[in-house]
PDB file of C-alpha atoms in Angstrom:
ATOM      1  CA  UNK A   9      65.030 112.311 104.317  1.00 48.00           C
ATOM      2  CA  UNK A  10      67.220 109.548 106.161  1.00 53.00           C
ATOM      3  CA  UNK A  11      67.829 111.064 109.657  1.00 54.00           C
ATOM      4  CA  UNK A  12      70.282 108.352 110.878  1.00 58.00           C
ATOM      5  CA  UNK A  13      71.739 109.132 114.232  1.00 66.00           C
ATOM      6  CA  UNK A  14      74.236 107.121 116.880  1.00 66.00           C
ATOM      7  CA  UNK A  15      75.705 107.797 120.310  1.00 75.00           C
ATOM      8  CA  UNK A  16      79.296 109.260 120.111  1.00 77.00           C
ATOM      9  CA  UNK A  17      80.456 106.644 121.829  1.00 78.00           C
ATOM     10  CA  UNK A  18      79.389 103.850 119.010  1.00 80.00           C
ATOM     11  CA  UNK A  19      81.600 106.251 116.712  1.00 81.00           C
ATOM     12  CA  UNK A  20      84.443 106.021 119.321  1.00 84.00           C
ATOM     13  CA  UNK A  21      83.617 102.356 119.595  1.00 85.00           C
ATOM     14  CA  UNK A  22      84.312 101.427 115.862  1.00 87.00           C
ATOM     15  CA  UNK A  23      87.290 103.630 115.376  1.00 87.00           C
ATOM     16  CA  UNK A  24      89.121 101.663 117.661  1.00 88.00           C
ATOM     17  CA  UNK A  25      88.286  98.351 116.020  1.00 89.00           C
ATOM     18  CA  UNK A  26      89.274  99.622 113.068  1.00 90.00           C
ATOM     19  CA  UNK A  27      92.496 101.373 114.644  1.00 91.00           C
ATOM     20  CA  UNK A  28      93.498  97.783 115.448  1.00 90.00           C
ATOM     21  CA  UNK A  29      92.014  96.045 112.129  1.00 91.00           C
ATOM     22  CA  UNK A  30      93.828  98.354 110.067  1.00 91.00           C
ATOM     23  CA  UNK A  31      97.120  98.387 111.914  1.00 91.00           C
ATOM     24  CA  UNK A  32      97.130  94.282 111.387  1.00 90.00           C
ATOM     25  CA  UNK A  33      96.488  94.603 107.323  1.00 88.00           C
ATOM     26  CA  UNK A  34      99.396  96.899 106.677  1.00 87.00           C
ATOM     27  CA  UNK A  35     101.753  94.615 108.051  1.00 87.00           C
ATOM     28  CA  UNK A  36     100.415  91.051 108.399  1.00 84.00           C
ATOM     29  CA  UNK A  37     101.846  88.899 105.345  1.00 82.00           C
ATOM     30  CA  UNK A  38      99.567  88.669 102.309  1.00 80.00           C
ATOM     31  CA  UNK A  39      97.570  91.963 103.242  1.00 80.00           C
ATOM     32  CA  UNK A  40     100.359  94.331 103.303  1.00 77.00           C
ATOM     33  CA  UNK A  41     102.041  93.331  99.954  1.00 78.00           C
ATOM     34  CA  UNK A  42     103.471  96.895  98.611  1.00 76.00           C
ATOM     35  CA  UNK A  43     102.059  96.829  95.249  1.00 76.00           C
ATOM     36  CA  UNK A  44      98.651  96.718  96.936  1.00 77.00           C
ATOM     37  CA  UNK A  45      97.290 100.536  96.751  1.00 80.00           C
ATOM     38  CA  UNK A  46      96.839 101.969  99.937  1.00 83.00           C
ATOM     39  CA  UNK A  47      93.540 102.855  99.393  1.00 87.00           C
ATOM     40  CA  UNK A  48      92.748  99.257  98.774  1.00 85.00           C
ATOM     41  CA  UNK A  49      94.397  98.556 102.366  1.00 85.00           C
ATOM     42  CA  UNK A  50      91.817 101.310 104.312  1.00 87.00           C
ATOM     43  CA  UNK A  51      89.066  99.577 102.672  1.00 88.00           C
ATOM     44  CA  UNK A  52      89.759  96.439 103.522  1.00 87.00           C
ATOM     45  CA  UNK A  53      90.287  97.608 106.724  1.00 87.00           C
ATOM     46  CA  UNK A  54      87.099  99.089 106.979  1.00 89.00           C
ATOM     47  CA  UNK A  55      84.931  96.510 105.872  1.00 90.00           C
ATOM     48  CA  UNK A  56      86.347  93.774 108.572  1.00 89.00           C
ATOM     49  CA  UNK A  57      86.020  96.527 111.293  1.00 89.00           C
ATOM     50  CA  UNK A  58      82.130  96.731 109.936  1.00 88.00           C
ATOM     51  CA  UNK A  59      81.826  93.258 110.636  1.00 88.00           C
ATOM     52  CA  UNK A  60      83.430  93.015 113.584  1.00 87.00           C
ATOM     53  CA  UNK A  61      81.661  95.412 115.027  1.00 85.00           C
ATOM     54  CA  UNK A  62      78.513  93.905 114.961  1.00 84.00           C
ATOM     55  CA  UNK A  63      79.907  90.838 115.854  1.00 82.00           C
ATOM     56  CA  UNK A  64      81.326  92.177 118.896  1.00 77.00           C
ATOM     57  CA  UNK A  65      78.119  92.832 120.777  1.00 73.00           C
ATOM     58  CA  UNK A  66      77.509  93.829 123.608  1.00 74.00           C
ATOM     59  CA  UNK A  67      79.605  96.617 123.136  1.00 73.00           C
ATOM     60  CA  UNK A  68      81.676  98.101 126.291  1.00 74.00           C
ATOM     61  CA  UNK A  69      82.080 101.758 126.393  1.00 75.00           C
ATOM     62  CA  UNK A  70      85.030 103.308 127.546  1.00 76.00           C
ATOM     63  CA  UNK A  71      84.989 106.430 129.723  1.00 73.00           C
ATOM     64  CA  UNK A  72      87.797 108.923 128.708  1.00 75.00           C
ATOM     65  CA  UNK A  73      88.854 111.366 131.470  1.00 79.00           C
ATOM     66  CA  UNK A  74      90.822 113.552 128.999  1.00 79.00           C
ATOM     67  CA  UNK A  75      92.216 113.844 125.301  1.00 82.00           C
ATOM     68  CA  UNK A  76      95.561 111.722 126.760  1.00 86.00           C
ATOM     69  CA  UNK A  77      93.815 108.613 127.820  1.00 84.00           C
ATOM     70  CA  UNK A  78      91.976 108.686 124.141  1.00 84.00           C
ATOM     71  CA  UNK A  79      95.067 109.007 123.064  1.00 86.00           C
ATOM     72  CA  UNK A  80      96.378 106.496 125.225  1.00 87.00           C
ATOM     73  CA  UNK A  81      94.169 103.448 124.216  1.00 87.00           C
ATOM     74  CA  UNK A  82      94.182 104.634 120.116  1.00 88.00           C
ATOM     75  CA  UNK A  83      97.851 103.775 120.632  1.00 90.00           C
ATOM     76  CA  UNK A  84      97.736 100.506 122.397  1.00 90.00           C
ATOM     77  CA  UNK A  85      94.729  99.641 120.085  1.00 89.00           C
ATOM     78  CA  UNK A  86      97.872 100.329 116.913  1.00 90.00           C
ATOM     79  CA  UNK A  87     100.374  98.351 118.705  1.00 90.00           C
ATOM     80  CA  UNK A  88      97.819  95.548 119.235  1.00 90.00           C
ATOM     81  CA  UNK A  89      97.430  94.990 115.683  1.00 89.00           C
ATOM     82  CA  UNK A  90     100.809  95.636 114.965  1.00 90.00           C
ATOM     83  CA  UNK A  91     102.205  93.213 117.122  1.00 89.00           C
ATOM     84  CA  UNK A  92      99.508  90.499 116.142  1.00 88.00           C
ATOM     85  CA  UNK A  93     100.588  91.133 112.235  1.00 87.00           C
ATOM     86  CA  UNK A  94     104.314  91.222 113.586  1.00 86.00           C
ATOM     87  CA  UNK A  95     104.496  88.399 114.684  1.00 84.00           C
ATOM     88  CA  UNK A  96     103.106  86.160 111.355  1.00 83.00           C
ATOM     89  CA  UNK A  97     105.185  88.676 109.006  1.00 84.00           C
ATOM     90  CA  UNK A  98     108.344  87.747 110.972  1.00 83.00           C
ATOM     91  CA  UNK A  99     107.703  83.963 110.176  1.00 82.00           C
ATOM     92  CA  UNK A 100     107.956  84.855 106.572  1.00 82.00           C
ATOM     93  CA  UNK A 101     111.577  85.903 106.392  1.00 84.00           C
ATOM     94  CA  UNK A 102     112.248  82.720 106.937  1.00 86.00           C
ATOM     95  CA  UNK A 103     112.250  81.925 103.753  1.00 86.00           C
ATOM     96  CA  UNK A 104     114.186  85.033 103.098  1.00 85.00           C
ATOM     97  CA  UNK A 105     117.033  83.450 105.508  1.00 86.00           C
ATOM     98  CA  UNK A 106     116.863  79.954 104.111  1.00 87.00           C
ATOM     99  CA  UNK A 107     117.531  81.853 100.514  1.00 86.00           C
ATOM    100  CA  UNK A 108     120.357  83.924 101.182  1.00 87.00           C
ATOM    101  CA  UNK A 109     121.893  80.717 102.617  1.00 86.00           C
ATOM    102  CA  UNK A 110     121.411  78.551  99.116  1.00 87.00           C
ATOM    103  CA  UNK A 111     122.833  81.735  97.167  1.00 85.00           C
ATOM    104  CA  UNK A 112     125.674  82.050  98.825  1.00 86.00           C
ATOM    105  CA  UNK A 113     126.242  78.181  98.526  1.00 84.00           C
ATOM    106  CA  UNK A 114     125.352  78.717  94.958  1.00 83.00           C
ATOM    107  CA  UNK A 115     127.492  81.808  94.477  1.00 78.00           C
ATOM    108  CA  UNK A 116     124.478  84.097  93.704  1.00 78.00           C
ATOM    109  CA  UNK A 117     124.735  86.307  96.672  1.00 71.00           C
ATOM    110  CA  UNK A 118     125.556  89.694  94.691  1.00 73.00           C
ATOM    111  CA  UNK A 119     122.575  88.328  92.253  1.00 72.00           C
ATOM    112  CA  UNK A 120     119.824  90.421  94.401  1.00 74.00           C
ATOM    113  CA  UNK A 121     116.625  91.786  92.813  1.00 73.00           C
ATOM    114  CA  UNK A 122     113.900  93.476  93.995  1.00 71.00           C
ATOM    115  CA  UNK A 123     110.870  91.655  95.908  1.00 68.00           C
ATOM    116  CA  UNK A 124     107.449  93.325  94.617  1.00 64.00           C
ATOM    117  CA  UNK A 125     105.989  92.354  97.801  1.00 64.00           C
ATOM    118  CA  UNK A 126     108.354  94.697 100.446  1.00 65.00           C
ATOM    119  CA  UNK A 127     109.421  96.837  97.497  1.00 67.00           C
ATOM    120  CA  UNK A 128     113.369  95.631  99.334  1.00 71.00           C
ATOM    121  CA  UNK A 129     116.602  93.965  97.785  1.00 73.00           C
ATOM    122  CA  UNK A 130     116.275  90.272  98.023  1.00 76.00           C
ATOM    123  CA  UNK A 131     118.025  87.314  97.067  1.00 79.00           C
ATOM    124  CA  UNK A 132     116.996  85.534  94.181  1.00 82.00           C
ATOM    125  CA  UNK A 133     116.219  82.028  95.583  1.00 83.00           C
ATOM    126  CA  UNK A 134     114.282  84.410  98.585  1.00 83.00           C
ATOM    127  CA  UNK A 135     112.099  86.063  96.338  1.00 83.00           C
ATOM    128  CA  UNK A 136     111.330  82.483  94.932  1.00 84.00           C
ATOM    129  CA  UNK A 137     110.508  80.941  98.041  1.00 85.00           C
ATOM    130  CA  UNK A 138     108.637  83.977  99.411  1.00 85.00           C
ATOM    131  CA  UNK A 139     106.634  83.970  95.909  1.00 83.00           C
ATOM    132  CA  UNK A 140     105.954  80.404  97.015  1.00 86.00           C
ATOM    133  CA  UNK A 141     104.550  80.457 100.221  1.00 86.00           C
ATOM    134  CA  UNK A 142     102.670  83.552  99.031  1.00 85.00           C
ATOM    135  CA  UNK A 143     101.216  81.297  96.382  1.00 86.00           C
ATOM    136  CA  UNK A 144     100.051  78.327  99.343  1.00 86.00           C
ATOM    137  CA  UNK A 145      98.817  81.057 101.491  1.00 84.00           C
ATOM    138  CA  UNK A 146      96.653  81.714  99.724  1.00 84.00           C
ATOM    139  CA  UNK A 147      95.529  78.242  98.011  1.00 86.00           C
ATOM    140  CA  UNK A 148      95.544  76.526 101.783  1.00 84.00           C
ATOM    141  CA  UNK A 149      93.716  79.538 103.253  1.00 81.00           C
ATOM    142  CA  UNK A 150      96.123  81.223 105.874  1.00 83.00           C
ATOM    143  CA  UNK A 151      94.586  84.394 104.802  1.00 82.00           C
ATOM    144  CA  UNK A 152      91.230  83.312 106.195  1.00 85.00           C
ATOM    145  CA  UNK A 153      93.223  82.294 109.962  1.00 86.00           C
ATOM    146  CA  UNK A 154      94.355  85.471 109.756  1.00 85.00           C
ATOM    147  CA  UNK A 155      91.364  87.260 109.752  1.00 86.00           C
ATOM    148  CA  UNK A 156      89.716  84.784 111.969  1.00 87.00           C
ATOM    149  CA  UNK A 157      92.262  85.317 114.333  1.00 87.00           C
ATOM    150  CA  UNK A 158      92.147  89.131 114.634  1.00 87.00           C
ATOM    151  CA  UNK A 159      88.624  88.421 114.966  1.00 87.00           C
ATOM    152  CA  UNK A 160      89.339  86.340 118.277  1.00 88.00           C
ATOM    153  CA  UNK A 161      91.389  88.644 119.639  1.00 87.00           C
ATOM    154  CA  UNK A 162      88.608  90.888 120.480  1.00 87.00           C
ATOM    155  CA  UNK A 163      86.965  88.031 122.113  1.00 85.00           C
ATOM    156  CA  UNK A 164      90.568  87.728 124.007  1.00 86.00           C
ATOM    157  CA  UNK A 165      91.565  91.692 124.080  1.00 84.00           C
ATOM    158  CA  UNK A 166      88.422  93.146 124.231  1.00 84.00           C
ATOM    159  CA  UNK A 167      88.518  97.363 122.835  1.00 83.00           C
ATOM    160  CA  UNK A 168      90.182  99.166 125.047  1.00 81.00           C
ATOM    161  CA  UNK A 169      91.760  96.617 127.625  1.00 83.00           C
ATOM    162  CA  UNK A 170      95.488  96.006 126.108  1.00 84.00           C
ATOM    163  CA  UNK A 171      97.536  95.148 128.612  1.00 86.00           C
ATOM    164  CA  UNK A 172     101.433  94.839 127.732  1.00 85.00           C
ATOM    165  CA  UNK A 173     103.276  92.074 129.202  1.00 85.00           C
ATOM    166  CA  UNK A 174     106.894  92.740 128.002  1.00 86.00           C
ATOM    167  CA  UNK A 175     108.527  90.143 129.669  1.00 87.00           C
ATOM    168  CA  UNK A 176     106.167  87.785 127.435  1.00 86.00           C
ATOM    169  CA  UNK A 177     106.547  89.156 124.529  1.00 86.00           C
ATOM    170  CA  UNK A 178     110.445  89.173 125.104  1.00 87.00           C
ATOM    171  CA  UNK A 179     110.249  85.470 125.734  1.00 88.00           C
ATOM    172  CA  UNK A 180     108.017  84.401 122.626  1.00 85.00           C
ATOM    173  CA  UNK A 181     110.857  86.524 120.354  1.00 85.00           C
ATOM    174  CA  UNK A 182     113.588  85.074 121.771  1.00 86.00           C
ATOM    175  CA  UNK A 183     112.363  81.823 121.255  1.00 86.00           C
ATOM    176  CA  UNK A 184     110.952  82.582 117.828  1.00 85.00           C
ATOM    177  CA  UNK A 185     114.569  83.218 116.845  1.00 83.00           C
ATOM    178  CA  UNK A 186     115.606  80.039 117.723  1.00 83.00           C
ATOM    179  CA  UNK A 187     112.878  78.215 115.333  1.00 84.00           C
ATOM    180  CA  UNK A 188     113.524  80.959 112.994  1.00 85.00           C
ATOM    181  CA  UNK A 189     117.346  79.538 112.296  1.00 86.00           C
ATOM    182  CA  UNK A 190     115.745  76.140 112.588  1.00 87.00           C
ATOM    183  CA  UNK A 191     113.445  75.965 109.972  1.00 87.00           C
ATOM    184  CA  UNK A 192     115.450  78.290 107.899  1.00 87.00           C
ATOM    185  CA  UNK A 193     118.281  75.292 107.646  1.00 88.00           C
ATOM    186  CA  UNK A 194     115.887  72.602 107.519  1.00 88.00           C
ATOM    187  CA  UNK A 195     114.832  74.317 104.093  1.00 88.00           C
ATOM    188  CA  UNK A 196     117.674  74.980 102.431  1.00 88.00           C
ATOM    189  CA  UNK A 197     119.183  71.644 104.233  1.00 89.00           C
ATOM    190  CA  UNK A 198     119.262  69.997 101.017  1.00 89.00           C
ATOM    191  CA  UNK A 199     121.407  72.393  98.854  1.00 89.00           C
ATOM    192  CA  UNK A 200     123.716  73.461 101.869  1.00 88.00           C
ATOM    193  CA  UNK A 201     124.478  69.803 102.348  1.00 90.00           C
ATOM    194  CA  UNK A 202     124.973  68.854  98.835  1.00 90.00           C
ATOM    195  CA  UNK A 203     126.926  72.164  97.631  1.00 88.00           C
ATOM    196  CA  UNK A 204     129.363  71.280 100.686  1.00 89.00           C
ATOM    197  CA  UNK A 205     129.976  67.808  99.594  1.00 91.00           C
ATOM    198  CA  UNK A 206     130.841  69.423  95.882  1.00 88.00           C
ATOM    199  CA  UNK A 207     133.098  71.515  97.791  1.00 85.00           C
ATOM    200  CA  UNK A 208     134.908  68.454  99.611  1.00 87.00           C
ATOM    201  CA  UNK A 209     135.150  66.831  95.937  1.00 86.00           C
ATOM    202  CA  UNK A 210     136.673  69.781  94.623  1.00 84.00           C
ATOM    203  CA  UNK A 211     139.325  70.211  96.800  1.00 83.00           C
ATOM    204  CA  UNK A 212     140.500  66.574  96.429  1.00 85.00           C
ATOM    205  CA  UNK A 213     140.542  67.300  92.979  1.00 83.00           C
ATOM    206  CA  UNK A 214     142.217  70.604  93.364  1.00 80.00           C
ATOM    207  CA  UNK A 215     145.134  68.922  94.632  1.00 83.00           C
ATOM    208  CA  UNK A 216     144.789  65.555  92.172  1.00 81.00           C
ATOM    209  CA  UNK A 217     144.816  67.791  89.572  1.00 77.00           C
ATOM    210  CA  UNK A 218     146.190  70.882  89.939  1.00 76.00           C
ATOM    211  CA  UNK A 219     146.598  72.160  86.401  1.00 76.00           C
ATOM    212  CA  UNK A 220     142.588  72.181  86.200  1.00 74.00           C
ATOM    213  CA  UNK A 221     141.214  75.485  86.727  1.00 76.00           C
ATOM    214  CA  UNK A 222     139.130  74.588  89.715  1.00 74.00           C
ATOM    215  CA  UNK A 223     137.890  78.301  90.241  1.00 74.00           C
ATOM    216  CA  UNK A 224     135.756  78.462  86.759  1.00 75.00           C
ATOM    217  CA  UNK A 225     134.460  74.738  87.019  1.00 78.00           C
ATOM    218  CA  UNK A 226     133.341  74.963  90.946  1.00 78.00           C
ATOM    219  CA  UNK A 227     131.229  78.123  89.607  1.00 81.00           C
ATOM    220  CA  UNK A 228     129.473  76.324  86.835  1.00 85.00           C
ATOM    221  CA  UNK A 229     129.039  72.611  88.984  1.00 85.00           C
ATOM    222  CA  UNK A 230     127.874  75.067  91.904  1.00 86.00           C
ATOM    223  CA  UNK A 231     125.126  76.835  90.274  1.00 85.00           C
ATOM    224  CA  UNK A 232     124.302  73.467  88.293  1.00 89.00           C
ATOM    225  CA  UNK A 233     124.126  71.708  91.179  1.00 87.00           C
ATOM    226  CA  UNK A 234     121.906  74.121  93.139  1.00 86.00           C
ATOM    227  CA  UNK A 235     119.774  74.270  90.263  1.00 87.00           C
ATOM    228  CA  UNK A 236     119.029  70.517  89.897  1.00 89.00           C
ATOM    229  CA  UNK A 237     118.190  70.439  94.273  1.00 88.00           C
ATOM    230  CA  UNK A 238     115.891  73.114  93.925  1.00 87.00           C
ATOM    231  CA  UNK A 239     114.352  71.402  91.039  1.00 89.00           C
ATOM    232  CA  UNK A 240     114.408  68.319  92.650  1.00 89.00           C
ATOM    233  CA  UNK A 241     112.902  69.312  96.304  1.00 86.00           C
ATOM    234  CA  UNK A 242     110.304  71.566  94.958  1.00 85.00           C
ATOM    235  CA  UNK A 243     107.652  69.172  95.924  1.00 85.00           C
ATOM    236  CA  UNK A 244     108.733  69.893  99.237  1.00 85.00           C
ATOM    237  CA  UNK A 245     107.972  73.542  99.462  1.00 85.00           C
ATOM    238  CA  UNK A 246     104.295  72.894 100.870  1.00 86.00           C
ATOM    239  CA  UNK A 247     105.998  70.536 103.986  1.00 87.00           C
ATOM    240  CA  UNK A 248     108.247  73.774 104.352  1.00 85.00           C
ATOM    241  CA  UNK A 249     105.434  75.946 103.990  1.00 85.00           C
ATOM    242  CA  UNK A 250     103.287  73.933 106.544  1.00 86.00           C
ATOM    243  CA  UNK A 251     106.137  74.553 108.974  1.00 85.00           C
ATOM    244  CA  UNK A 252     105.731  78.422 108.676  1.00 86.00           C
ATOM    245  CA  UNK A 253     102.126  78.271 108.753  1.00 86.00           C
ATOM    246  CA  UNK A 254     102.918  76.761 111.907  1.00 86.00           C
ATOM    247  CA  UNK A 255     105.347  78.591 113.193  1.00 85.00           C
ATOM    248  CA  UNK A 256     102.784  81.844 112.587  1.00 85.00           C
ATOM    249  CA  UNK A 257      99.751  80.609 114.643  1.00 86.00           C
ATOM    250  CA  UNK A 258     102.136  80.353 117.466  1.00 86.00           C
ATOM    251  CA  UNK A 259     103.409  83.520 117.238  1.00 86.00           C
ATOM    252  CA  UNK A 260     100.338  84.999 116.894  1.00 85.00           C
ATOM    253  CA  UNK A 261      99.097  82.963 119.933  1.00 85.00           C
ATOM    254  CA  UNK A 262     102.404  84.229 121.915  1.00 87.00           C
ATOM    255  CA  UNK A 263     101.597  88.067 120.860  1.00 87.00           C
ATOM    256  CA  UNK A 264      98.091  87.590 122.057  1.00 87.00           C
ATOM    257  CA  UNK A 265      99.029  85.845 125.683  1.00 86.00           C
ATOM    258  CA  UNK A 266     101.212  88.974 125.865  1.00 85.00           C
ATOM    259  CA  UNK A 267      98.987  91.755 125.662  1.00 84.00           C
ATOM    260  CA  UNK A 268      96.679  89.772 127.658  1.00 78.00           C
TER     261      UNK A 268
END
């Protein structure tokens, strides 16, 4: 018989890691896809926390004076990883921005359907892009920063020592919105531009030639048109995707400073 024992505070030890490990996979892009099972999710979860606890040594133990300050740090330890997923899950809707945009442009903005990732309503050019950058996520690697970078943030945060600095974490979000409507016009730049100049056209025309029914052709030479850009600037999705990927190691590296 196997008579495999540990201190209570090892057992205290990993459930925080994994507090924070599994906080991060149900929300950080990739990981927290909703037609992942759950189940699937807690195991992950538990197998990086494995690892990561070993490669944590030497472990600091924390002394609790009382069921609150457990309490206390198992929160902070859930925000942590919250936050750190947060912020790279926020860079994502980007895409979700820059594709509302286009379909309104392109006169698809009642055209919604539902994204399998978030299980939510989403415009159709959205779900495209985010099916995209899902697609070089995973093909450049992201996923592996991602991991790698929750790993550092024990090295960083170490268990138990979360410190909140609000006015921080303000700042990086307030600044992340600004990139946010950056980048999100920058990709759908090329459609917004072009469907406005076919806008221009038609209303010269509307008033060249008035007896042409400019309602039902702008429709069809919209949609056409959009089509064609997106066709035609598709080899630019992993420039537009490299701009995300960007955009998410510094907002991961913001969160982190934060709770530093």
């Amino acid at each position: 018989m196997i008579d495999f024992t540990f201190p209570i505070e090892e057992l205290e030890y990993f459930l925080l890691i994994m507090t924070r490990v599994t906080s991060f996979v149900f929300i950080a892009p990739f990981f927290s896809m909703q037609n992942t099972p759950r189940r699937v999710k807690i195991g992950l979860g538990f197998f990086i926390s494995i690892l990561l606890y070993y490669m944590t040594e030497p472990h600091v133990y924390i002394v609790f004076e009382s069921v609150w300050d457990m309490a206390t740090v198992i929160l902070k330890e859930a925000a942590a990883g919250l936050i750190i997923g947060l912020g790279a899950n926020l860079c994502t809707s980007i895409v979700l921005f820059a594709g509302r945009v286009i379909d309104m442009e392109m006169g698809f903005a009642m055209a919604n359907q539902m994204d399998p990732t978030t299980r939510e309503s989403a415009t159709l050019t959205g779900v495209y892009y985010q099916n995209m950058v899902m697609l070089l996520m995973m093909i450049t690697g992201m996923y592996q920063y991602f991991i790698s970078a929750l790993a550092e943030t024990f090295i960083l945060i170490p268990v138990g020592m979360v410190q909140f600095n609000f006015d921080s974490l303000l700042s990086s979000f307030v600044q992340f919105l600004g990139d946010y409507m950056i980048i999100g016009m920058r990709i759908c730049l090329p459609v917004f531009c072009t469907i406005m100049l076919l806008n221009a056209i038609l209303g010269i025309l509307a008033k060249v030639a008035p007896q042409m029914n400019m309602f039902a052709v702008g429709i069809q030479l919209k949609v056409l048109t959009g089509l064609t850009i997106l066709f035609i600037t598709v080899g630019l999705l992993p420039d537009a995707a490299s701009l995300i990927f960007t955009q998410m190691k510094k907002m991961i590296v913001a969160f982190v400073e934060g709770m530093m």
